[in-house]
Short mmCIF file of C-alpha atoms in Angstrom, two decimals:
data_model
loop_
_atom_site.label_atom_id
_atom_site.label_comp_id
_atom_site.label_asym_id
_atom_site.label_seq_id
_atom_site.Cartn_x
_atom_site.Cartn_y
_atom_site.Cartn_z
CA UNK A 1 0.00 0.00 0.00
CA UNK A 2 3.18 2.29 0.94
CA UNK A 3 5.41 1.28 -1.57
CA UNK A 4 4.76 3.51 -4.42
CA UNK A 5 4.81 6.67 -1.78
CA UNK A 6 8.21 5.56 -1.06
CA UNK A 7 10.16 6.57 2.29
CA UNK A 8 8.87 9.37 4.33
CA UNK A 9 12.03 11.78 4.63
CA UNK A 10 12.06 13.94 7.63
CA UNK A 11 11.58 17.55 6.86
CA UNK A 12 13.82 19.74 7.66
CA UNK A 13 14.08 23.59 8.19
CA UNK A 14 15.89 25.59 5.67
CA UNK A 15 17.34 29.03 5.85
CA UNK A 16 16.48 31.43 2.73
CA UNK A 17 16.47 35.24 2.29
CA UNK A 18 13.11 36.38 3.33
CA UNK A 19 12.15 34.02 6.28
CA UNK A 20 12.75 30.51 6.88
CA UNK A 21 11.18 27.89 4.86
CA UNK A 22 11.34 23.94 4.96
CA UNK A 23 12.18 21.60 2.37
CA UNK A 24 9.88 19.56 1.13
CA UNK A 25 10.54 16.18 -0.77
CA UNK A 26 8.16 15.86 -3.69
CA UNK A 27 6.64 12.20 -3.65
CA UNK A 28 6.93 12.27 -7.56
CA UNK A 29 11.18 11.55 -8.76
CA UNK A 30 10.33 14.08 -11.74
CA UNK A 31 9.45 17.29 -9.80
CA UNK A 32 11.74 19.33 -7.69
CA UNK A 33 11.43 19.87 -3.52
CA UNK A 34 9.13 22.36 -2.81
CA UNK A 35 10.11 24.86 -0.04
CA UNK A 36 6.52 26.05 2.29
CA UNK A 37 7.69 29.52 4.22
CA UNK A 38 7.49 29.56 7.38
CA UNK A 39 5.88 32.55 7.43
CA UNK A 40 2.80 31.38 5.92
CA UNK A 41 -0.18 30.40 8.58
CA UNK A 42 0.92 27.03 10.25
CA UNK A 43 -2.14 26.00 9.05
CA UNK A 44 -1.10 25.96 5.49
CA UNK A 45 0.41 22.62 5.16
CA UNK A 46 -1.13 20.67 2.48
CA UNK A 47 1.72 20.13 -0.25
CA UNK A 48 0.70 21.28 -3.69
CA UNK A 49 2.45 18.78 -6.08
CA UNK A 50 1.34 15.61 -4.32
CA UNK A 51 -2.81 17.10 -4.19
CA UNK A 52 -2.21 17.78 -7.89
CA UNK A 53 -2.60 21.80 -7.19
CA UNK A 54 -0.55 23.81 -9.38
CA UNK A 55 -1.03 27.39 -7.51
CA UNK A 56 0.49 26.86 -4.45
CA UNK A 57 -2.05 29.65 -3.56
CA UNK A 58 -4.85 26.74 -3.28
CA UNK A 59 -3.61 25.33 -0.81
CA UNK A 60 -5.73 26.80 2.35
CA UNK A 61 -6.73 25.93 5.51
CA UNK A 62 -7.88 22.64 6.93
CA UNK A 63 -6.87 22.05 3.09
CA UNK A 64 -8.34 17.90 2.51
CA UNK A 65 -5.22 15.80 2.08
CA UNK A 66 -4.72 13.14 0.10
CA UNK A 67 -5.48 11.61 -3.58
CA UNK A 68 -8.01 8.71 -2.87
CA UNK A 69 -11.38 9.16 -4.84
CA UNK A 70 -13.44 9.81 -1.64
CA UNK A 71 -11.29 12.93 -0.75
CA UNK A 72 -10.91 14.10 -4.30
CA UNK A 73 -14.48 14.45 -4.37
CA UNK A 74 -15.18 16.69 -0.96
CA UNK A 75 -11.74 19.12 -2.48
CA UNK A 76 -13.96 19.47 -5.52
CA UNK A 77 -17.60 19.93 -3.72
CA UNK A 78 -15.64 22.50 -1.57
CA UNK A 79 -14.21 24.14 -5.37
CA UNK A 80 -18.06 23.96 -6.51
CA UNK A 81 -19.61 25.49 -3.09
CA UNK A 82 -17.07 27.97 -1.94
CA UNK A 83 -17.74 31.11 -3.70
CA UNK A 84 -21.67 30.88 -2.96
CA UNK A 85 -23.64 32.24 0.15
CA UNK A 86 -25.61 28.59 0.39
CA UNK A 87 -25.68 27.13 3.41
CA UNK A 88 -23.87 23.90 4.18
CA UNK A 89 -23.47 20.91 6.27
CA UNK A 90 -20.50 18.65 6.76
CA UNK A 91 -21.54 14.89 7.70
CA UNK A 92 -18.29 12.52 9.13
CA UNK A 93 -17.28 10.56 12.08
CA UNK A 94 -15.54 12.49 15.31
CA UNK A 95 -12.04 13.58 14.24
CA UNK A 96 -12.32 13.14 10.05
CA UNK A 97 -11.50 17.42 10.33
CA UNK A 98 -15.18 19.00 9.77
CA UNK A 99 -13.85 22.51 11.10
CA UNK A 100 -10.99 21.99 8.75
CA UNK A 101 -13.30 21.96 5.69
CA UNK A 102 -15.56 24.83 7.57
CA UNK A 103 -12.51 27.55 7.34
CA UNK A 104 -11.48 26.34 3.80
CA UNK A 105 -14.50 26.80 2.49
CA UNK A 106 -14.56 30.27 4.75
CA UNK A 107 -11.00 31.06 3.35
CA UNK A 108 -12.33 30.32 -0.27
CA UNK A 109 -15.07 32.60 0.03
CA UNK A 110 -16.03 36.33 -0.71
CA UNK A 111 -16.09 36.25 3.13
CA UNK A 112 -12.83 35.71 3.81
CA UNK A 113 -11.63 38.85 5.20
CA UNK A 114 -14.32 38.78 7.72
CA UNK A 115 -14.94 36.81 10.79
CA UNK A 116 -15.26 32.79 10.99
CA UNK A 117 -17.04 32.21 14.18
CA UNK A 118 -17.17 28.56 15.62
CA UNK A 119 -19.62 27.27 18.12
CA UNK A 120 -19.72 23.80 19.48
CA UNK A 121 -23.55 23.40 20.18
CA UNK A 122 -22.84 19.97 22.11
CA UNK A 123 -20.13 21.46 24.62
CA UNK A 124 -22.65 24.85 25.91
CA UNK A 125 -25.60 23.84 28.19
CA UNK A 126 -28.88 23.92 26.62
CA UNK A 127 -30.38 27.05 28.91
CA UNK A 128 -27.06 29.11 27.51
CA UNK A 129 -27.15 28.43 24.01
CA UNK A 130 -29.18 30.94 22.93
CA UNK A 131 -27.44 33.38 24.55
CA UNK A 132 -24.77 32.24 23.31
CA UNK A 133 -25.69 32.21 19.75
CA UNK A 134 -27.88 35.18 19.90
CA UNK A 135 -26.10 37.65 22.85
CA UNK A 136 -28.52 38.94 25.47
CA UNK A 137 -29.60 42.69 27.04
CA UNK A 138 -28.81 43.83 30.38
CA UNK A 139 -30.79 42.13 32.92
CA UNK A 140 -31.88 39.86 30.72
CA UNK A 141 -31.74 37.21 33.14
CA UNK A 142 -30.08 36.70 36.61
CA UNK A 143 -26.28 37.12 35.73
CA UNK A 144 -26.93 39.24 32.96
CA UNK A 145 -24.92 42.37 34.44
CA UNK A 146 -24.42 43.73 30.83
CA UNK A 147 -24.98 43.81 27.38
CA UNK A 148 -23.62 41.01 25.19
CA UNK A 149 -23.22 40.19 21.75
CA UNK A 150 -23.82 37.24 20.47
CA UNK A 151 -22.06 34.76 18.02
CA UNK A 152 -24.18 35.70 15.15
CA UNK A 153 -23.50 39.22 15.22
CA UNK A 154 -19.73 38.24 16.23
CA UNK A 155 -19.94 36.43 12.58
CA UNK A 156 -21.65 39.47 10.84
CA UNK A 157 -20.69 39.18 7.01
CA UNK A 158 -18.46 36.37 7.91
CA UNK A 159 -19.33 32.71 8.56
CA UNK A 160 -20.92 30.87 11.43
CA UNK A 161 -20.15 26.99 11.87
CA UNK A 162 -22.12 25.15 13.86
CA UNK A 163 -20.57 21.97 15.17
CA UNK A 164 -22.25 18.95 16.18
CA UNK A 165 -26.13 21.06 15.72
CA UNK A 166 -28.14 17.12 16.00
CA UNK A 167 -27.01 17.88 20.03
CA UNK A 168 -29.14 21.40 19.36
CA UNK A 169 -32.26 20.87 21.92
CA UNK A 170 -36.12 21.00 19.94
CA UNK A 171 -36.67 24.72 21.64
CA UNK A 172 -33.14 25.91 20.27
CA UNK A 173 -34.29 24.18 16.79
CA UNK A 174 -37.42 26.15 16.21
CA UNK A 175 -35.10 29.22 17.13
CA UNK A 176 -32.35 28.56 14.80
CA UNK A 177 -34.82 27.86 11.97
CA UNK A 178 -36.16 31.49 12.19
CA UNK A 179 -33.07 32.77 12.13
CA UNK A 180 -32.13 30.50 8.81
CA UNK A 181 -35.32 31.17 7.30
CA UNK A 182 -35.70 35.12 7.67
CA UNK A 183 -32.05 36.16 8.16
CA UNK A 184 -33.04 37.78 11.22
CA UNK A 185 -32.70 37.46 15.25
CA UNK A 186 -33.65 39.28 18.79
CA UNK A 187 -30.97 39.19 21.67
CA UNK A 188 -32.21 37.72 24.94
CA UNK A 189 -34.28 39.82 26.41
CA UNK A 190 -34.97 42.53 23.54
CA UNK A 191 -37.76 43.31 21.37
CA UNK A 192 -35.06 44.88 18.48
CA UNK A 193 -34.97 42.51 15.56
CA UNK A 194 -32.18 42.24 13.89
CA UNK A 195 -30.75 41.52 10.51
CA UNK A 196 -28.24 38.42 10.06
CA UNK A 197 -25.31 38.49 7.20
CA UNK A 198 -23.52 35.49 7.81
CA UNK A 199 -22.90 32.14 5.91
CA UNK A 200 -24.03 29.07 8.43
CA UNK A 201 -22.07 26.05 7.83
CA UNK A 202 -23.28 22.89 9.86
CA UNK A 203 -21.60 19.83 10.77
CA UNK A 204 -22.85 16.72 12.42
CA UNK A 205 -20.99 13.44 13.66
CA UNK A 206 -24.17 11.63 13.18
CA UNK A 207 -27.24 10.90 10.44
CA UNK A 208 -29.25 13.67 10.58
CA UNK A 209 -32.04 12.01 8.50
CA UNK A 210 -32.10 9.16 11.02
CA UNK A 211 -32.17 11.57 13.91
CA UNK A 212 -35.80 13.30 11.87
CA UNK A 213 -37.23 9.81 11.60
CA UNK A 214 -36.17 9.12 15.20
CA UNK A 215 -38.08 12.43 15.76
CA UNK A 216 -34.78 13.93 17.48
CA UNK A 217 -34.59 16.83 14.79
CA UNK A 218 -36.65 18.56 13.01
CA UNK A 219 -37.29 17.92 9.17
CA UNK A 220 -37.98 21.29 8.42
CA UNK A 221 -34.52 22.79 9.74
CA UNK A 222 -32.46 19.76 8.35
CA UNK A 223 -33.80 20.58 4.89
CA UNK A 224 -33.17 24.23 5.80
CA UNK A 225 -29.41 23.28 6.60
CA UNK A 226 -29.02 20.35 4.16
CA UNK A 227 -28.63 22.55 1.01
CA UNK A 228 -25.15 21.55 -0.03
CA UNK A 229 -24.28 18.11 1.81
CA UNK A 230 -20.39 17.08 2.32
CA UNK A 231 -20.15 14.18 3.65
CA UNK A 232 -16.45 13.34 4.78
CA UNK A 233 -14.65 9.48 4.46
CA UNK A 234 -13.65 7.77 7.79
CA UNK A 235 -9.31 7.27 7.79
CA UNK A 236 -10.17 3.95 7.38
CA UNK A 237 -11.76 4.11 4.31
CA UNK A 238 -8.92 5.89 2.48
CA UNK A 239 -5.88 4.11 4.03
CA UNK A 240 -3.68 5.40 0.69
CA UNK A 241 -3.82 8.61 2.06
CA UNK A 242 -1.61 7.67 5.36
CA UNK A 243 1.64 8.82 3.61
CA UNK A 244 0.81 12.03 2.82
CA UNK A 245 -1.07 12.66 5.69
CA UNK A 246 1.68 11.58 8.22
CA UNK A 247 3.70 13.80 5.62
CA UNK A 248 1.61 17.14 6.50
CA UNK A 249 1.27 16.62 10.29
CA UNK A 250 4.99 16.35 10.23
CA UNK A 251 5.14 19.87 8.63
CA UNK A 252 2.34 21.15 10.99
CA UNK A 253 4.64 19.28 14.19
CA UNK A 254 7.87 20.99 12.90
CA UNK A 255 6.31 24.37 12.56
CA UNK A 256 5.09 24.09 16.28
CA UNK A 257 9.07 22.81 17.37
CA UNK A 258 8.51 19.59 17.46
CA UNK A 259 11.05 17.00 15.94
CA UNK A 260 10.02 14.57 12.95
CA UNK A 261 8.53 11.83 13.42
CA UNK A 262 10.07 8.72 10.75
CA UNK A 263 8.43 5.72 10.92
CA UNK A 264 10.50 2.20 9.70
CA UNK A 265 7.97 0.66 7.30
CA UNK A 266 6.79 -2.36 9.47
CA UNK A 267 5.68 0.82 11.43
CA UNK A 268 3.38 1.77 8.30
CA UNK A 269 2.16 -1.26 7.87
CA UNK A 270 0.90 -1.31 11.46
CA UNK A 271 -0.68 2.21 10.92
CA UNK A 272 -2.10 0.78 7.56
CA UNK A 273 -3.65 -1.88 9.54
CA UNK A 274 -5.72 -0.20 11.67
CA UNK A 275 -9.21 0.76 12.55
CA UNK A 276 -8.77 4.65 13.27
CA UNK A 277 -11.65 5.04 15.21
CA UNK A 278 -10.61 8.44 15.97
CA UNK A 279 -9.72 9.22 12.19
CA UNK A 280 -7.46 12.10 11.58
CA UNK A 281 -7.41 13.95 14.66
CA UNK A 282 -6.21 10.41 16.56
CA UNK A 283 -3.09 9.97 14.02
CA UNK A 284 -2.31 13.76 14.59
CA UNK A 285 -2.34 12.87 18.65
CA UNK A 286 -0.50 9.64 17.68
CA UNK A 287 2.08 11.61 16.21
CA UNK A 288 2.67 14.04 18.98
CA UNK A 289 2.98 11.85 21.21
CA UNK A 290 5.94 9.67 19.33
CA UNK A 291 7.41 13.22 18.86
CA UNK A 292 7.92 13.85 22.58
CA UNK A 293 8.50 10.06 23.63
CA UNK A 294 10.75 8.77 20.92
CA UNK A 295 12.34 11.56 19.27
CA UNK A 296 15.46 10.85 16.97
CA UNK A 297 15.13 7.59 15.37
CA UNK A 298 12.69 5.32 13.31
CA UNK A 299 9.67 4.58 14.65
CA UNK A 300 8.88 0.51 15.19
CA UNK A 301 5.65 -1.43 15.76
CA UNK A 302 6.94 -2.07 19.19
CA UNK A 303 6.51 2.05 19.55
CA UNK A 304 3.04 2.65 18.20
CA UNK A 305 0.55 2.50 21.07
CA UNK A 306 -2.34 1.14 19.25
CA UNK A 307 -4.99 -0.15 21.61
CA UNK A 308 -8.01 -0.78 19.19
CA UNK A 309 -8.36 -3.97 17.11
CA UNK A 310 -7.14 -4.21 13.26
CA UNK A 311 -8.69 -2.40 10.04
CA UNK A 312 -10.64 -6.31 9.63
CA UNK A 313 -12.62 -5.72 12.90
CA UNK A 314 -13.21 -1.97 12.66
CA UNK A 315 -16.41 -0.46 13.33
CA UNK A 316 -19.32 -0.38 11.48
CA UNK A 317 -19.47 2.47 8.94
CA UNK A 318 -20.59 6.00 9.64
CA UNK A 319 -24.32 5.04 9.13
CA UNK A 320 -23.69 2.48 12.14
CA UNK A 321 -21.16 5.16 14.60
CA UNK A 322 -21.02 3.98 18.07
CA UNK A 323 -21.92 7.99 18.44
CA UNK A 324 -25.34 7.10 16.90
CA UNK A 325 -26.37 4.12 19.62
CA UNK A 326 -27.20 5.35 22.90
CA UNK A 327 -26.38 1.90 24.96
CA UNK A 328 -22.81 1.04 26.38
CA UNK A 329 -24.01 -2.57 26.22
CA UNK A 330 -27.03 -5.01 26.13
CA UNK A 331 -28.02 -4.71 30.10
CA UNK A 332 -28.79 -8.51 31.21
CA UNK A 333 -32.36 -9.68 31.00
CA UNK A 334 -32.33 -10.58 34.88
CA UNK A 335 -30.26 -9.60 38.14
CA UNK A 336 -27.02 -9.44 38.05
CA UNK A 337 -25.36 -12.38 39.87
CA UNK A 338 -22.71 -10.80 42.22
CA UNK A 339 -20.58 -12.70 44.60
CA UNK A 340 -20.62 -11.10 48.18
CA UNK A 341 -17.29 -11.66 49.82
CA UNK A 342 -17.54 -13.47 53.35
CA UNK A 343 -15.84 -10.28 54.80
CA UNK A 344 -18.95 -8.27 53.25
CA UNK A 345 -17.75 -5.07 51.42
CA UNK A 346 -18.12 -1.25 51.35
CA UNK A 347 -21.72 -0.73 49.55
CA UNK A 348 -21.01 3.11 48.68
CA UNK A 349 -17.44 2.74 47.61
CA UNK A 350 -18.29 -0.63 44.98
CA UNK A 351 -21.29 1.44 43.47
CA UNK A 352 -19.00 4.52 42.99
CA UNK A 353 -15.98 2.26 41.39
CA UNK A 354 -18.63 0.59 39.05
CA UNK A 355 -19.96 3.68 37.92
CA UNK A 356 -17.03 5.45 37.51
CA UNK A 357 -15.08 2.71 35.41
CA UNK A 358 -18.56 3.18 33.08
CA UNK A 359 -18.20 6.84 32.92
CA UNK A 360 -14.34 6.10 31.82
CA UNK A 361 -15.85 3.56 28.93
CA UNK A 362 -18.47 6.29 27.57
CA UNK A 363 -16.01 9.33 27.43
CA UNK A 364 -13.10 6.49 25.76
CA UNK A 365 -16.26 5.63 23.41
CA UNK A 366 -17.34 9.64 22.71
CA UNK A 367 -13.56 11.10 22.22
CA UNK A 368 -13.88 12.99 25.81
CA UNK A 369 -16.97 14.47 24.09
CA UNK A 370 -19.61 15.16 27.42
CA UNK A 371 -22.62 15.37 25.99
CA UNK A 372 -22.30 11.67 23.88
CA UNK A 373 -20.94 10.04 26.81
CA UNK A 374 -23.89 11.26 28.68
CA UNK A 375 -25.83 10.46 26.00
CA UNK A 376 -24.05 6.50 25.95
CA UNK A 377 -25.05 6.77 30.09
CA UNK A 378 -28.89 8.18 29.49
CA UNK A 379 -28.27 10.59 31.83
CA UNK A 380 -27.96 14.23 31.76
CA UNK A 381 -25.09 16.41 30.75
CA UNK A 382 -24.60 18.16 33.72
CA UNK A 383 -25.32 15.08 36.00
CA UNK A 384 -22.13 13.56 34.07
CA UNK A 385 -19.90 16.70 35.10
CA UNK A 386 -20.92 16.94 38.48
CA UNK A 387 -20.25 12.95 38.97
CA UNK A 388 -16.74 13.70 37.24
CA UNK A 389 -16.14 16.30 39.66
CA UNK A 390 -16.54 14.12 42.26
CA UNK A 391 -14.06 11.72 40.78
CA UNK A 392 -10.65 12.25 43.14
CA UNK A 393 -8.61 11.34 40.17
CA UNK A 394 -9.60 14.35 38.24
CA UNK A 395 -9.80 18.03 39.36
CA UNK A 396 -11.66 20.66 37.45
CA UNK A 397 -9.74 23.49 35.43
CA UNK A 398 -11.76 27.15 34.66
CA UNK A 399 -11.98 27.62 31.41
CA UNK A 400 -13.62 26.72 28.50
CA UNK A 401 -12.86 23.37 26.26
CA UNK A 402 -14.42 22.77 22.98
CA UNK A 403 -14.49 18.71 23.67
CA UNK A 404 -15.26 19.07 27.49
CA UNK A 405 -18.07 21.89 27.66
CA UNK A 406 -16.99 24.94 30.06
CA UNK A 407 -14.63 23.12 32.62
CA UNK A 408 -11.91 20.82 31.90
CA UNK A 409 -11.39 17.80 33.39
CA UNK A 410 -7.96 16.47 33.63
CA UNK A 411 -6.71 13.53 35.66
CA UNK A 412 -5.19 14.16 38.94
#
């Protein structure tokens, strides 16, 4: 599968007049290196020749690499779409880099040189969203101590994605579909209608047409948002592209300090081999981590910490996403037959370590996402953070986190 991509050199910083650049090795023996500048934004870092892209100019951000037919197709949807106002929506599993294709097809736009606003409806509480997405008045509510503007008029004449919208409550629905319909909006709190200029661009990890005949979504706002579909390939399904993607992570790794990362090619084949379940963004952590842990020579299988069965046993495809099914695992038809030691044992402190090791399963299973492990645990989104709070092995950090709502919650 490697072979014809030959061996992955490591790239290496150049010095030239006019900032520093690095050298890149072109995968085809006819066609020179090609040198990226370092001055260019680090996120920049798809290579021209190998994506077939003559004007090194196309080559924008979150930029779709590799030459498989699947990702040929979204670089040419994103050509076709870009320069129109229509309103789109990005379909993939967690971590296939649906922000990525958001601010190309932002960067590619007549917007460009206005604001791309993200929100991650899944990560802000329900009874802040629209707030959130539509900015409140003074006094609006308790806490409201001022005036605040809202992500839609942060995005004025720019574009507004909105990740993972199927975790979008009904009452937030109805809301958004005014806004989509009429290109209009009221803060929290105020009669003043508004008018909307911005370009919405959704993006889903799950089947929005299931979740409307599941009666989680509404039909009328998913045909609303549905205009111009892009659906986006799991890794697994495009295995070829490994070599050029471990290629552009290494340029994105060097431009951040970090050393190159070479792997030896029984290393490749191991990579080639495997299910990705967190697609791109799990290779890109893969590849950090062998940067700071083995820095300096070949990587070997022996050095790839791969936990999840081979490619053969992978998940189902995206129509089947562990995302999509709410149930950790069939629960037994009758009581659960538990030994009780003859010493008896602590009651409270068994319960807690049960439910604790399933709250480590569901956020393993949803990518440290809250709101689908609660959803994998039927339980509430905030009941999951205030039982992780409790958790002595984890303390909470202020701040916000686009994968862990508003606090962060990092082992102890």
């Amino acid at each position: 599968m490697f072979a014809k991509h030959g061996v992955l050199a490591c790239l290496r910083p150049t010095a030239a007049r006019g900032g520093s650049t690095v050298t890149v090795a072109s995968h085809a023996g006819d066609k020179p290196p090609i040198r990226v500048c370092r001055r260019a934004p680090a996120r920049i870092l798809s290579i021209a020749a190998n994506d077939g892209i003559d004007d090194a100019n196309e080559i924008l951000i979150g930029h779709p690499t590799g030459r498989t037919p699947a990702i040929c197709r979204v670089r040419e949807l994103i050509r076709q779409v870009a320069r129109f106002d229509s309103t789109v929506l990005i379909s993939g599993e967690s971590g296939t880099g649906k922000e990525g294709v958001a601010r190309e097809l932002h960067a590619r736009s007549s917007r460009a040189a206005k604001p791309f606003v993200p929100v991650n409806c899944g990560a802000i509480p329900a009874e802040l969203l629209e707030s959130e997405l539509f900015g409140h008045e003074k006094g609006a509510f308790t806490g409201a101590v001022s005036m605040r503007r809202g992500r839609f008029e942060l995005a004025q004449g720019g574009t507004l994605f909105l990740d993972e919208i199927a975790e979008m409550s009904p009452l937030m629905q109805v809301k958004l579909l005014r806004v989509v319909q009429e290109r209009v909006f009221e803060r929290v709190g105020s009669c003043d209608v508004r008018p909307c200029d911005v370009r919405i661009v959704a993006a889903t990890n799950r089947r929005l047409e299931e979740e409307v005949a599941a009666g989680r979504f509404r039909a009328d706002l998913y045909y609303r948002l549905n205009v111009f579909p892009i659906e986006l390939p799991a890794l697994r399904n495009r295995r070829d592209d490994l070599p050029l993607l471990i290629e552009e992570l290494n340029l994105r790794l060097q431009s951040r300090g970090y050393p190159c990362v070479q792997f030896s090619s029984p290393a490749l084949a191991e990579l080639g081999g495997y299910s990705w379940p967190g697609n791109v963004r799990e290779l890109e952590n893969l590849m950090e981590r062998i940067a700071v842990s083995t820095p300096g020579r070949p990587i070997t299988p022996a050095d790839l910490p791969l936990r999840q069965p081979p490619i053969e046993s992978a998940a189902a495809p995206f129509s089947a996403m562990s995302d999509s099914s709410p149930e950790l695992a069939t629960p037994p038809a009758g009581p659960l037959e538990v030994a009780l030691p003859p010493e008896g044992l602590n009651l409270r402190e068994t319960l807690a370590s049960i439910e604790q090791n399933l709250i480590d399963v569901a956020m393993t299973r949803s990518n440290g996402v809250v709101a689908h492990a609660a959803r994998l645990l039927r339980v509430q989104r905030t009941t999951l953070i205030e039982k992780m709070r409790r958790d002595p092995r984890c303390r909470v950090e202020s701040g916000t986190h686009p994968d862990t709502d508003e606090a962060s919650l990092v082992e102890a």
